[in-house]
Tab-separated table of C-alpha atoms and ligand atoms in Angstrom:
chain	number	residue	atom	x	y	z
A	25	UNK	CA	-10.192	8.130	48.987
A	26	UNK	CA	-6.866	9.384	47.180
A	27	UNK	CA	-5.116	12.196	48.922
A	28	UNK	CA	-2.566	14.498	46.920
A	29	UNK	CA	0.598	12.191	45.915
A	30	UNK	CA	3.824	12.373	48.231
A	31	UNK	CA	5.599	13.696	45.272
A	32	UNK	CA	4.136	15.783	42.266
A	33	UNK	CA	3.701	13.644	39.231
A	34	UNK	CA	5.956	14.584	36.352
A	35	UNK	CA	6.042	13.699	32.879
A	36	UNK	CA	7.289	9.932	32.136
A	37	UNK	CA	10.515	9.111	31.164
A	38	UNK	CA	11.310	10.244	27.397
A	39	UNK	CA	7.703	12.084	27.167
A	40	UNK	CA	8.332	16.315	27.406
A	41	UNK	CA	6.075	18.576	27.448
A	42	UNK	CA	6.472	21.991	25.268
A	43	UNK	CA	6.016	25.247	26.670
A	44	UNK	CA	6.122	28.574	25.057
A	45	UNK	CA	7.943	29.786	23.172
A	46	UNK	CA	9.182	26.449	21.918
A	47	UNK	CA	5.703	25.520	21.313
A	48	UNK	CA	5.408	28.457	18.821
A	49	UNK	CA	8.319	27.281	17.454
A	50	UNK	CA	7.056	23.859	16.615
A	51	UNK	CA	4.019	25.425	15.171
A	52	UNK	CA	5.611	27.594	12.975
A	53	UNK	CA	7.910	24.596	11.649
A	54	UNK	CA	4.772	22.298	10.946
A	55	UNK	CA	3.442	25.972	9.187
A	56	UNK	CA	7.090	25.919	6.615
A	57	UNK	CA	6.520	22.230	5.954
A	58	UNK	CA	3.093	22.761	5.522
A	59	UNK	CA	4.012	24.983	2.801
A	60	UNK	CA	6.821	23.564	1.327
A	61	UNK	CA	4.712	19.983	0.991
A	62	UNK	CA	1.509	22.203	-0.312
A	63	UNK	CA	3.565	23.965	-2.800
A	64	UNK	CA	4.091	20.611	-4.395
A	65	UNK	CA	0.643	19.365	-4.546
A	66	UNK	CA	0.357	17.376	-1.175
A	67	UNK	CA	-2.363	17.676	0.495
A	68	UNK	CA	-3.219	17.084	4.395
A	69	UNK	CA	-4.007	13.659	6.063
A	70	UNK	CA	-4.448	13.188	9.834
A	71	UNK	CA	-4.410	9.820	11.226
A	72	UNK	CA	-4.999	7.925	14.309
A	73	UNK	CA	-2.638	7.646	17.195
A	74	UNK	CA	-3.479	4.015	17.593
A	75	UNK	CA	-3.870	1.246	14.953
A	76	UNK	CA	-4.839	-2.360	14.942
A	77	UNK	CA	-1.490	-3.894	16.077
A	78	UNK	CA	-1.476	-6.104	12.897
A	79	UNK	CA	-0.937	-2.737	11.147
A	80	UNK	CA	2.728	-2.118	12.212
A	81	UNK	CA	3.784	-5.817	11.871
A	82	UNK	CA	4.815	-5.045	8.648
A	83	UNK	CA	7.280	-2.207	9.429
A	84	UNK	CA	9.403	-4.856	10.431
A	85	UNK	CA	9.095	-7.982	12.678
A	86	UNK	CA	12.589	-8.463	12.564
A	87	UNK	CA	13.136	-4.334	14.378
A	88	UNK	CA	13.752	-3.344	17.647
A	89	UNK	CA	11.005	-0.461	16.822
A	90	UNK	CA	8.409	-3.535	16.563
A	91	UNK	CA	9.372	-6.348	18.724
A	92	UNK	CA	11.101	-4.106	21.583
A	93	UNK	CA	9.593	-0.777	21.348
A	94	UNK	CA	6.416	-0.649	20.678
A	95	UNK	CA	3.577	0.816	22.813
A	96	UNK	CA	0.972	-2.257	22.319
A	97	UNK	CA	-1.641	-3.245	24.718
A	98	UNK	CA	-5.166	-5.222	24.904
A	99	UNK	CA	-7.964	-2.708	24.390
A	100	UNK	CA	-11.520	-2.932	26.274
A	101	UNK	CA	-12.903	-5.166	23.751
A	102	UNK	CA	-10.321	-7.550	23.727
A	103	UNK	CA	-8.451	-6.336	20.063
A	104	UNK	CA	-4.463	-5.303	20.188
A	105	UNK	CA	-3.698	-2.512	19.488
A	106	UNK	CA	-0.660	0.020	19.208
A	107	UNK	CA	0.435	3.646	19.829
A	108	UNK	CA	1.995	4.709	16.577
A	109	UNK	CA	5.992	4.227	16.151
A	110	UNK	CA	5.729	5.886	12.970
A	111	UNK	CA	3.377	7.207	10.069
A	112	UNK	CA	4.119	4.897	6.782
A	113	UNK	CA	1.920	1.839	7.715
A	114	UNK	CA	-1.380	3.902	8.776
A	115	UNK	CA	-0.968	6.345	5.895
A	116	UNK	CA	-1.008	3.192	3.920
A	117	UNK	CA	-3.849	1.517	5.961
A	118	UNK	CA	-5.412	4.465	5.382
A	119	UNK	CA	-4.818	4.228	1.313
A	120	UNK	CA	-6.071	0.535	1.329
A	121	UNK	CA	-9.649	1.296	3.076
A	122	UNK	CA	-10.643	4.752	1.134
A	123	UNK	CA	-8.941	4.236	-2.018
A	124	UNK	CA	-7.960	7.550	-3.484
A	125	UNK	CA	-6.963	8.214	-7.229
A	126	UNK	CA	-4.086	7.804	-8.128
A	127	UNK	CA	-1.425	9.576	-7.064
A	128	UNK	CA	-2.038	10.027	-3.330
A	129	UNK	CA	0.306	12.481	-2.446
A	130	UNK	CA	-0.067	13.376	1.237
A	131	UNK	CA	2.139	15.102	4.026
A	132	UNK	CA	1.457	14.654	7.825
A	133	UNK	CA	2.670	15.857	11.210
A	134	UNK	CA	2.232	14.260	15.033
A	135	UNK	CA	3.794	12.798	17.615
A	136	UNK	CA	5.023	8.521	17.541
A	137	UNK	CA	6.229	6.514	20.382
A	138	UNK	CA	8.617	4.077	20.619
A	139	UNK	CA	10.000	2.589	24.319
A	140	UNK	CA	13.524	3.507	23.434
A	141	UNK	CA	16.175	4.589	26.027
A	142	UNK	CA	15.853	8.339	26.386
A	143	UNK	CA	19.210	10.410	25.423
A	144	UNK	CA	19.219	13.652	24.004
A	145	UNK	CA	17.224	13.342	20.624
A	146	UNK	CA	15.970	10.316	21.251
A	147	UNK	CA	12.655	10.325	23.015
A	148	UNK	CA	9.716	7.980	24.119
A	149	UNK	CA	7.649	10.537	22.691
A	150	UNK	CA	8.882	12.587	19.319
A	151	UNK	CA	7.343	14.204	16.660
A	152	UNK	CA	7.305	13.924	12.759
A	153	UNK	CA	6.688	15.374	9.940
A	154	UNK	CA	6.318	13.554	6.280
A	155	UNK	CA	5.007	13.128	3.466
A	156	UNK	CA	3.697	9.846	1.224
A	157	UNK	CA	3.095	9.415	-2.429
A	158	UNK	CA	1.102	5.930	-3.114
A	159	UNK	CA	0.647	5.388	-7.051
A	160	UNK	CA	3.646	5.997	-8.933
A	161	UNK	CA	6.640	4.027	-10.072
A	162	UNK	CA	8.722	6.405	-11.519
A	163	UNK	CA	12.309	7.613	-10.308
A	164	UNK	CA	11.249	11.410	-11.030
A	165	UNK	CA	8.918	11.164	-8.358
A	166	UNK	CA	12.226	9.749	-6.019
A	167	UNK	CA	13.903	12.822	-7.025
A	168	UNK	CA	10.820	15.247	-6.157
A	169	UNK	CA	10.184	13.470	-2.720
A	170	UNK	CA	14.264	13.501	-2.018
A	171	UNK	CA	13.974	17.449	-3.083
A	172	UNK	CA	11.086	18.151	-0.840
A	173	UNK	CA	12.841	17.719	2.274
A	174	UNK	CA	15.884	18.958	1.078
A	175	UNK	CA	14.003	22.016	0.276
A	176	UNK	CA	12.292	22.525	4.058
A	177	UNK	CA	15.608	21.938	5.652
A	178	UNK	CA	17.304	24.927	3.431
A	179	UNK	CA	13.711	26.642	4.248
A	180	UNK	CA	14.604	26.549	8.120
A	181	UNK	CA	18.349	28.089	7.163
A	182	UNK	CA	20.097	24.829	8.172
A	183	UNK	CA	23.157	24.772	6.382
A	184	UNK	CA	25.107	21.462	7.715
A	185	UNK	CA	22.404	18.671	6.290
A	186	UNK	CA	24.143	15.801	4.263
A	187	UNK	CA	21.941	13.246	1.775
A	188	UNK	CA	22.789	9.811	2.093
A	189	UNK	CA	21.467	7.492	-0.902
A	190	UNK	CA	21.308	4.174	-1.583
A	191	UNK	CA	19.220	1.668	-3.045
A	192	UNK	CA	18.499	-1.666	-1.741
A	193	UNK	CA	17.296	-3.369	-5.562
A	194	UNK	CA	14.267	-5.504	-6.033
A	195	UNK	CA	13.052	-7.926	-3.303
A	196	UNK	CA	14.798	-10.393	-4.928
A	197	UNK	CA	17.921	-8.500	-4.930
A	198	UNK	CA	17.618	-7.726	-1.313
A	199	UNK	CA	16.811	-11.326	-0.534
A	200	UNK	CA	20.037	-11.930	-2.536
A	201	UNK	CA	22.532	-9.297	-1.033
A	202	UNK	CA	20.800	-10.325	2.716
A	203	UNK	CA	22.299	-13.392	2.208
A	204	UNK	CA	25.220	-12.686	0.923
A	205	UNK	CA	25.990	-10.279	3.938
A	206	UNK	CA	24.501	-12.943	6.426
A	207	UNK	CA	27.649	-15.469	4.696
A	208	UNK	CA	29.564	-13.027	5.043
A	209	UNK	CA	29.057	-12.073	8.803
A	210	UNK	CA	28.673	-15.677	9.665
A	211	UNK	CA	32.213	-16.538	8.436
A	212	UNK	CA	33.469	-14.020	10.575
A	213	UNK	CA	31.892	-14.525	13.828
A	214	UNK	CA	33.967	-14.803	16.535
A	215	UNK	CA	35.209	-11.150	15.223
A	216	UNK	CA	32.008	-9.628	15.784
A	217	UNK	CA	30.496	-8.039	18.711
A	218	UNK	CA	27.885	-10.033	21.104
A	219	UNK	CA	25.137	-7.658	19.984
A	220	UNK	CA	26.245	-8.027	16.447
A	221	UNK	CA	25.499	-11.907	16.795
A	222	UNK	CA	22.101	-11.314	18.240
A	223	UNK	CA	21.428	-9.045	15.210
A	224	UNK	CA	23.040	-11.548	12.621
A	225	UNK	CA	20.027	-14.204	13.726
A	226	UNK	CA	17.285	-11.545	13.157
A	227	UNK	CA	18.172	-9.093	10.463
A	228	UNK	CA	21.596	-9.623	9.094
A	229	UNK	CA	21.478	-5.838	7.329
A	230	UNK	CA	20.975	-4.415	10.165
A	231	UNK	CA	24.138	-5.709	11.561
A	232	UNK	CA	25.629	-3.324	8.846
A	233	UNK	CA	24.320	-0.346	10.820
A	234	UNK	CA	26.688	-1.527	13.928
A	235	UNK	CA	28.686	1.711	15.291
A	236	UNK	CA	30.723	-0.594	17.586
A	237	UNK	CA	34.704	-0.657	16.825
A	238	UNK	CA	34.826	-4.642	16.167
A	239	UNK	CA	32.118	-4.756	13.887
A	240	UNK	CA	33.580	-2.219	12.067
A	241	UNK	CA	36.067	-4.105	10.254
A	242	UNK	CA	34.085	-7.344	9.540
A	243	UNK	CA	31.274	-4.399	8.021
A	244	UNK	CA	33.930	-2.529	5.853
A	245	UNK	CA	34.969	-6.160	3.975
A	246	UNK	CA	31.106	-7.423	3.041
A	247	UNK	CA	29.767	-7.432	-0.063
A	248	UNK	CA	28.323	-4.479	-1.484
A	249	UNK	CA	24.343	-4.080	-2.183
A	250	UNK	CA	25.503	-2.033	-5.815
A	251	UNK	CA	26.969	-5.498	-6.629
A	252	UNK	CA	23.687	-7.552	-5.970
A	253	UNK	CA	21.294	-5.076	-8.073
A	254	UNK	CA	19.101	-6.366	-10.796
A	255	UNK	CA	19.090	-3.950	-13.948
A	256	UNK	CA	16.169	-2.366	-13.181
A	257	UNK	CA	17.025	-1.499	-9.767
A	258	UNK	CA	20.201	0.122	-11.451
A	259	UNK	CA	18.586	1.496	-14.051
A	260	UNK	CA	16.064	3.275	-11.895
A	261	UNK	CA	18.594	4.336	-9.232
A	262	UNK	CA	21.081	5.792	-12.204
A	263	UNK	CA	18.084	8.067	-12.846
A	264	UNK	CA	17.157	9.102	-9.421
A	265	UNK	CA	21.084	10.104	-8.963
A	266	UNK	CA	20.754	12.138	-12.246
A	267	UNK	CA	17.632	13.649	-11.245
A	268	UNK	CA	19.413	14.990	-8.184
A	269	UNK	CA	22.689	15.957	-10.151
A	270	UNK	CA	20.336	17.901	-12.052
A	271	UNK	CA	18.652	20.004	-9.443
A	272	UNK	CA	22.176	20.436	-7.719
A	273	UNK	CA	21.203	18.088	-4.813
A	274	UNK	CA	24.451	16.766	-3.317
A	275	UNK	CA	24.395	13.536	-1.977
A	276	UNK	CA	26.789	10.519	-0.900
A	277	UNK	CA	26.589	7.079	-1.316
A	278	UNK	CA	26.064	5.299	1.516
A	279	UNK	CA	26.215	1.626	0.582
A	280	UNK	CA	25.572	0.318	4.220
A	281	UNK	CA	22.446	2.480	4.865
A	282	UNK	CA	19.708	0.168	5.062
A	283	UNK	CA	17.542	1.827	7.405
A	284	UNK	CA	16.091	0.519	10.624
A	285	UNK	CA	12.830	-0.153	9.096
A	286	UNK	CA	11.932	-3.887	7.107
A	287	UNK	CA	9.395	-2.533	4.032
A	288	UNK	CA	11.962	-0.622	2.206
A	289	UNK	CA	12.914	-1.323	-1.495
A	290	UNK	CA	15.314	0.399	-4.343
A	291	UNK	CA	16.144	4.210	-3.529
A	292	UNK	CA	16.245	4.396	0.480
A	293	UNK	CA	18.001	8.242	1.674
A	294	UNK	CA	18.883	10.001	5.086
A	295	UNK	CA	19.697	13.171	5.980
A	296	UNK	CA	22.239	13.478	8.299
A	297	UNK	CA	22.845	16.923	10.374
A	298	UNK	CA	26.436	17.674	10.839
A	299	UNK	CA	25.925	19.835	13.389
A	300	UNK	CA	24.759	16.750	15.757
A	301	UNK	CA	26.063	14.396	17.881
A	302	UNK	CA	26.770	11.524	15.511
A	303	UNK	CA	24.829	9.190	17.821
A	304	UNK	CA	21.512	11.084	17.151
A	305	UNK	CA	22.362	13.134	13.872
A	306	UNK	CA	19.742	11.429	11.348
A	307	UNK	CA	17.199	14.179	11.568
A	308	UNK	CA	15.096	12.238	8.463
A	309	UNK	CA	14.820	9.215	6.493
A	310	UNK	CA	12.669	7.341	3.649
A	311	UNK	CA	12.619	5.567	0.620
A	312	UNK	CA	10.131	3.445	-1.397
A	313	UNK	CA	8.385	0.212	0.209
A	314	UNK	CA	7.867	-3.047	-0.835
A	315	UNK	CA	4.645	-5.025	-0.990
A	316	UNK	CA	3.200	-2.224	2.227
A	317	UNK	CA	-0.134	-1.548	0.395
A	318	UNK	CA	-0.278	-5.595	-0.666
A	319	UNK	CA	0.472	-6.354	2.889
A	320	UNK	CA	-2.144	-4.491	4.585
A	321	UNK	CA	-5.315	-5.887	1.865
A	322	UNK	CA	-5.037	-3.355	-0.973
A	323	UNK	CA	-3.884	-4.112	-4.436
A	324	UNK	CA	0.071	-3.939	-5.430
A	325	UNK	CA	0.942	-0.496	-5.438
A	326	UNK	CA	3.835	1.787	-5.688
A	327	UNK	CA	4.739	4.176	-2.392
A	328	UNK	CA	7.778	6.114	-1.141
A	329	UNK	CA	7.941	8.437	1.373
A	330	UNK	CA	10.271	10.431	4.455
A	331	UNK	CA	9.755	11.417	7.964
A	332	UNK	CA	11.532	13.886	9.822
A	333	UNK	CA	11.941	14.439	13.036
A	334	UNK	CA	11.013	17.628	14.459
A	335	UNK	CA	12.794	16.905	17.577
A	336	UNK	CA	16.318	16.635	16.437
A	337	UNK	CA	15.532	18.996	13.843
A	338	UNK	CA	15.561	21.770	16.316
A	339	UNK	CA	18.114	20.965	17.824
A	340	UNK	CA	19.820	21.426	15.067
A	341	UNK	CA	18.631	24.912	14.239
A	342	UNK	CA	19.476	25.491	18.006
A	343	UNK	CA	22.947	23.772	17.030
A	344	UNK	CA	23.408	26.220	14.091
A	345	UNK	CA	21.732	29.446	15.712
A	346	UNK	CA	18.689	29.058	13.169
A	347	UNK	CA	15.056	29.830	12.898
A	348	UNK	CA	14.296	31.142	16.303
A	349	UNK	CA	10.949	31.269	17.880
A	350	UNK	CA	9.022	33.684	16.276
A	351	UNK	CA	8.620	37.033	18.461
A	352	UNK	CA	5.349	37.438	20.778
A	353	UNK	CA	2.826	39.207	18.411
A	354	UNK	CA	-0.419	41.259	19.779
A	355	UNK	CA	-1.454	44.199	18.173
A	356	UNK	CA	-2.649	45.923	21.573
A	357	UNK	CA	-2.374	45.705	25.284
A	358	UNK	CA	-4.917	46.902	27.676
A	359	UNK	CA	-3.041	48.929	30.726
A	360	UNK	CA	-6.069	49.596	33.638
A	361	UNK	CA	-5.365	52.002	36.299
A	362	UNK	CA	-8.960	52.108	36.836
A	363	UNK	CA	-10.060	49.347	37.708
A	364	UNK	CA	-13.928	48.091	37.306
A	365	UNK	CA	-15.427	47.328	33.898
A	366	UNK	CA	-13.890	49.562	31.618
A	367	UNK	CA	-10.628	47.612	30.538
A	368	UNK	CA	-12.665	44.136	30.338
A	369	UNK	CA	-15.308	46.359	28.180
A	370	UNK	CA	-12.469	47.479	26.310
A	371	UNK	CA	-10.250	44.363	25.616
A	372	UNK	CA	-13.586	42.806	24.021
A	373	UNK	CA	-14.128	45.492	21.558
A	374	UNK	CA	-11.406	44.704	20.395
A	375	UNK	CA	-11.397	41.275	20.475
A	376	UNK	CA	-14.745	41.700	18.690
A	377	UNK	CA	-13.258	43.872	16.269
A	378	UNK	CA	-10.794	41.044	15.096
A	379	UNK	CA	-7.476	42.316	16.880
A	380	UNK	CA	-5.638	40.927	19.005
A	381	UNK	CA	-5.560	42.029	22.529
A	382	UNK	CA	-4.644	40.940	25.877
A	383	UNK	CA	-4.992	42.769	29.124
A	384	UNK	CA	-3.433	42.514	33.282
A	385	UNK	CA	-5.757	40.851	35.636
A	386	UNK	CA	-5.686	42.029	38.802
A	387	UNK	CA	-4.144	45.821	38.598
A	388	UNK	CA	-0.822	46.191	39.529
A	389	UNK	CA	1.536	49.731	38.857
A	390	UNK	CA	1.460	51.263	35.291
A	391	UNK	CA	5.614	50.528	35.057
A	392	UNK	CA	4.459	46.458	35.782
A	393	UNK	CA	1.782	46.743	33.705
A	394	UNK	CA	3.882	47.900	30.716
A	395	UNK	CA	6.421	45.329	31.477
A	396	UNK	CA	3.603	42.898	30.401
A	397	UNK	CA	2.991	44.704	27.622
A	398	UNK	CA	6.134	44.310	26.418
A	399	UNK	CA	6.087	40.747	27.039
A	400	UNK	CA	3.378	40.707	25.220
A	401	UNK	CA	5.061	41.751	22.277
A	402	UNK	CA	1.699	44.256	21.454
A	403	UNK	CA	2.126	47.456	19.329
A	404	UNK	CA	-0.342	49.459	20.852
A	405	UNK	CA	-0.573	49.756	24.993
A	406	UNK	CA	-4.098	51.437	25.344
A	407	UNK	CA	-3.615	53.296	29.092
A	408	UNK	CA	-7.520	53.593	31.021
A	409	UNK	CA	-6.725	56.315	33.592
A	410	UNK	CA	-9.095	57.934	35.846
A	411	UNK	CA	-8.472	60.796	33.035
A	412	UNK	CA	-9.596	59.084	30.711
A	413	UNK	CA	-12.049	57.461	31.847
A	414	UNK	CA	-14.012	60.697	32.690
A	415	UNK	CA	-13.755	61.655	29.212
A	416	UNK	CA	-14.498	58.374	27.156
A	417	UNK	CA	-10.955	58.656	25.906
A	418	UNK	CA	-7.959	56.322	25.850
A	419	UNK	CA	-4.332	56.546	26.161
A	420	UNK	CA	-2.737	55.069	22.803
A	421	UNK	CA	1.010	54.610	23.039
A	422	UNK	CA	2.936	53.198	20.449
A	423	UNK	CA	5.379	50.616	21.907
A	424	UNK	CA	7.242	50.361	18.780
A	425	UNK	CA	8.167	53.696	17.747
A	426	UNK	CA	9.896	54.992	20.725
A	427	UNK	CA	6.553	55.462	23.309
A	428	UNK	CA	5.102	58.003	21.464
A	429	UNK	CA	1.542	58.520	22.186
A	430	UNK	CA	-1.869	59.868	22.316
A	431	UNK	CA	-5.333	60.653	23.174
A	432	UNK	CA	-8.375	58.558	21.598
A	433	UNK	CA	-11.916	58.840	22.039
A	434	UNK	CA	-13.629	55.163	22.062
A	435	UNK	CA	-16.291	55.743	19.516
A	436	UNK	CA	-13.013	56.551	17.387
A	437	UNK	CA	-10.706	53.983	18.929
A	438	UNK	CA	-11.068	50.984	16.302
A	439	UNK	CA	-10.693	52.675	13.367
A	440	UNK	CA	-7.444	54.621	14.917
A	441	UNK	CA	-5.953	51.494	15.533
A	442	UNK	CA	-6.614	50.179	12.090
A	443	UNK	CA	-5.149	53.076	10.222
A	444	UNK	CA	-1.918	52.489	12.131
A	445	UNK	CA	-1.589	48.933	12.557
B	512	LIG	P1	12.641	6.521	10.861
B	512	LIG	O1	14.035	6.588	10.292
B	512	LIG	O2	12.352	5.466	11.843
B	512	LIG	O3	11.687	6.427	9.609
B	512	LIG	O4	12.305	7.912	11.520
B	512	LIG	C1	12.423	9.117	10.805
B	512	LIG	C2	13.040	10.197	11.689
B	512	LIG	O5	12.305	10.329	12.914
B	512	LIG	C3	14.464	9.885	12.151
B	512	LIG	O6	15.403	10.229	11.158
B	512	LIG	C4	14.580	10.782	13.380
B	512	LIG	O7	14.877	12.114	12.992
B	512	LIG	C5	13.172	10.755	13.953
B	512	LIG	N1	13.104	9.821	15.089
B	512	LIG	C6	12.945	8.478	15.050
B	512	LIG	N2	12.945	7.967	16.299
B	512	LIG	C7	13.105	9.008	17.156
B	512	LIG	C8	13.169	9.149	18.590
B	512	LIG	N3	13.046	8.104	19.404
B	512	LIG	N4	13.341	10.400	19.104
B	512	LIG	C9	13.447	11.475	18.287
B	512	LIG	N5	13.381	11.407	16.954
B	512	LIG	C10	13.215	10.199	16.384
B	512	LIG	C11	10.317	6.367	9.696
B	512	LIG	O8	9.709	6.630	10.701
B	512	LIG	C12	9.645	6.052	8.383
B	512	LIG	N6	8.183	6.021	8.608
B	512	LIG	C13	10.027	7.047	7.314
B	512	LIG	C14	9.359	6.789	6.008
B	512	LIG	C15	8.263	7.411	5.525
B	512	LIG	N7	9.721	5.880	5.115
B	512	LIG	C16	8.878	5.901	4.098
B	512	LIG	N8	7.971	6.826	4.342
């Protein structure tokens, strides 16, 4: 037998839970990406939260997001398996097995996990949204994928969002200019931090992304990736740069972004929000991958892609007073003073009548009962008096034009309604 617990469970570390209003919120910022990503010809794709563990090798065996944060366990039957840390690598899995034409151009939203140290916009549990274009080699489509989420975060009214752009070449180039910096870092050991070291033997890059004071310097003097590019890789990222010059993008080039991901290839971008704490201020990242589609069975194929996360996002509309939660929204509120049948009877007419209506349980005064129809945020309280009642009527007031009100009979009640909502 199992007896309540001694204390009341709460939510685990990192993992929230959203409550209204937030939650409409969230909706409504899923709804403007929705949009935004429609309006350019993506369409919808919903994954699985869990993939065959094999699946997420590739976004890096050499990241702390695979080898130290991932949520991977042995499932019934024996396979392993993993709670996703991000999108990319099932929306590609999910490319290789059903084989779309050419181009896939998708956009998703849901929640990832990764076992990171909770802080404030970094959780266990966080939510993205993204899109994913598999099929096309061509730096236009850089330019319209860099432009899309430009475009939501102007949509939301955030004003402080930076572009960071680089490209990392070819594979070969990046197999080139990761040795060069791993020279370069190894030469000057015993200047960098102990963490930096540990990095240096994994995934020299990402030593590059060190915040720490000591690495600093040692980072500021290696080589630079724009050195180690084959002309392609230039030739492709000179156009993606134009492109954006072009549609009045700004952007800075950040030669030491190389993202904490491994499949990433020429253009790779960030948006930073200003209005962060620089710890947690990349509220989105992407670029194209290398060899992702080859890696997971399908034939060589051309993808780039972003997710953003909705967490720090909004914080960062909080951060710059931006889209609010939209206002509570019912078009009529059922006040009883009766009690007995006739506000249920009521509330489903209208219900059945496709409004949107909500009622008290329970009673209560008429000045508590219009407090909750004010919460409510209806435009109609519909008052069902012992008056009223004996007549068939109902009490319409208007909560939005200064109470004023009147006297309905039911029969007529619907169409009333209508002509005023
Ligand atoms: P990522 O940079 O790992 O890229 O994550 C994208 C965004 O998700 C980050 O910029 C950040 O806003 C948010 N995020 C990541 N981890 C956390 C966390 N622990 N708590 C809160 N927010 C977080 C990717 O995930 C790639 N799949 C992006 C991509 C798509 N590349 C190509 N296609």
């Amino acid at each position: 037998m199992t007896g309540p617990p001694d204390q009341p469970f709460r939510s685990l570390s990192g993992m929230r839970d959203v409550l209204a209003p937030e939650s409409s919120r969230r909706r409504a910022l899923v709804g403007e990406f929705a949009a935004v990503a429609g309006s350019a010809g993506y369409e919808e794709v919903v994954l699985p939260l869990v993939e065959d563990l094999g699946v997420f090798r590739r976004v890096g065996e050499a990241t702390d997001v695979v080898t130290k944060e991932m949520y991977d366990f042995v499932d019934k039957d024996g396979t392993r398996i993993a709670l996703r840390p991000e999108m990319t690598a099932g929306a590609v899995r999910a490319f290789v097995q059903h084989r779309p034409t050419l181009p896939w151009k998708v956009w998703y939203a849901g929640s990832n996990f990764r076992h990171e140290r909770p802080q404030k916009g970094r959780y266990r549990s966080f939510d993205q949204v993204g899109v994913e274009v598999l099929g096309v080699d061509d730096a236009d489509l850089d330019v319209e994928v860099i432009a899309l989420g430009w475009r939501f975060y102007q949509r939301l009214g955030l004003r402080r969002i930076r572009l960071l752009l680089n490209s990392l070449g070819e594979h070969e180039d990046r197999v080139r200019y990761t040795e060069a910096v791993r020279r370069h870092l190894h030469a000057r050991r015993d200047e960098l931090s102990e963490a930096a070291l540990e990095t240096l033997e994994r995934n020299p890059l990402r030593v590059l992304d060190s915040k720490r004071r000591e690495d600093r310097a040692v980072i500021a003097d290696a080589p630079k990736v724009a050195e180690h590019l084959s002309e392609d890789a230039a030739a492709h990222f000179a156009r993606v740069r134009a492109g954006l010059d072009s549609l009045g993008i700004p952007y800075t080039i950040e030669d030491r972004l190389v993202r904490g991901l491994d499949y990433y290839r020429r253009t790779t971008f960030e948006y930073v929000a200003d209005a962060l704490d620089a710890a947690q201020n990349a509220v989105g990242g992407g670029g194209r991958y290398d060899r992702l589609a080859e890696d997971l069975g399908g034939p060589p194929t051309d993808g780039i892609g972003f997710a953003l996360g909705v967490d720090r996002i909004l914080l960062a509309c909080d951060a710059e007073s931006v889209f609010p939660a939209p206002s509570a929204d019912m078009d009529a509120f059922v006040v009883d003073l009766v009690g007995g049948a006739a506000a249920r009877d009521l509330t489903h007419l209208l219900r059945d009548a496709g409004m949107s209506a909500d009622r008290r349980f329970g009673g209560g005064s008429m000045k508590s009962q219009m407090k909750s129809a004010d919460r409510s945020g209806a435009r109609f309280a519909l008052i069902v008096g012992d008056d009223e009642l004996a007549v068939d009527e109902v009490t319409v007031r208007d909560l939005r034009s200064g109470g004023e009100q009147r006297r309905v009979h039911r029969d007529q009640l619907i169409d009333d309604l209508r002509t005023h909502l």
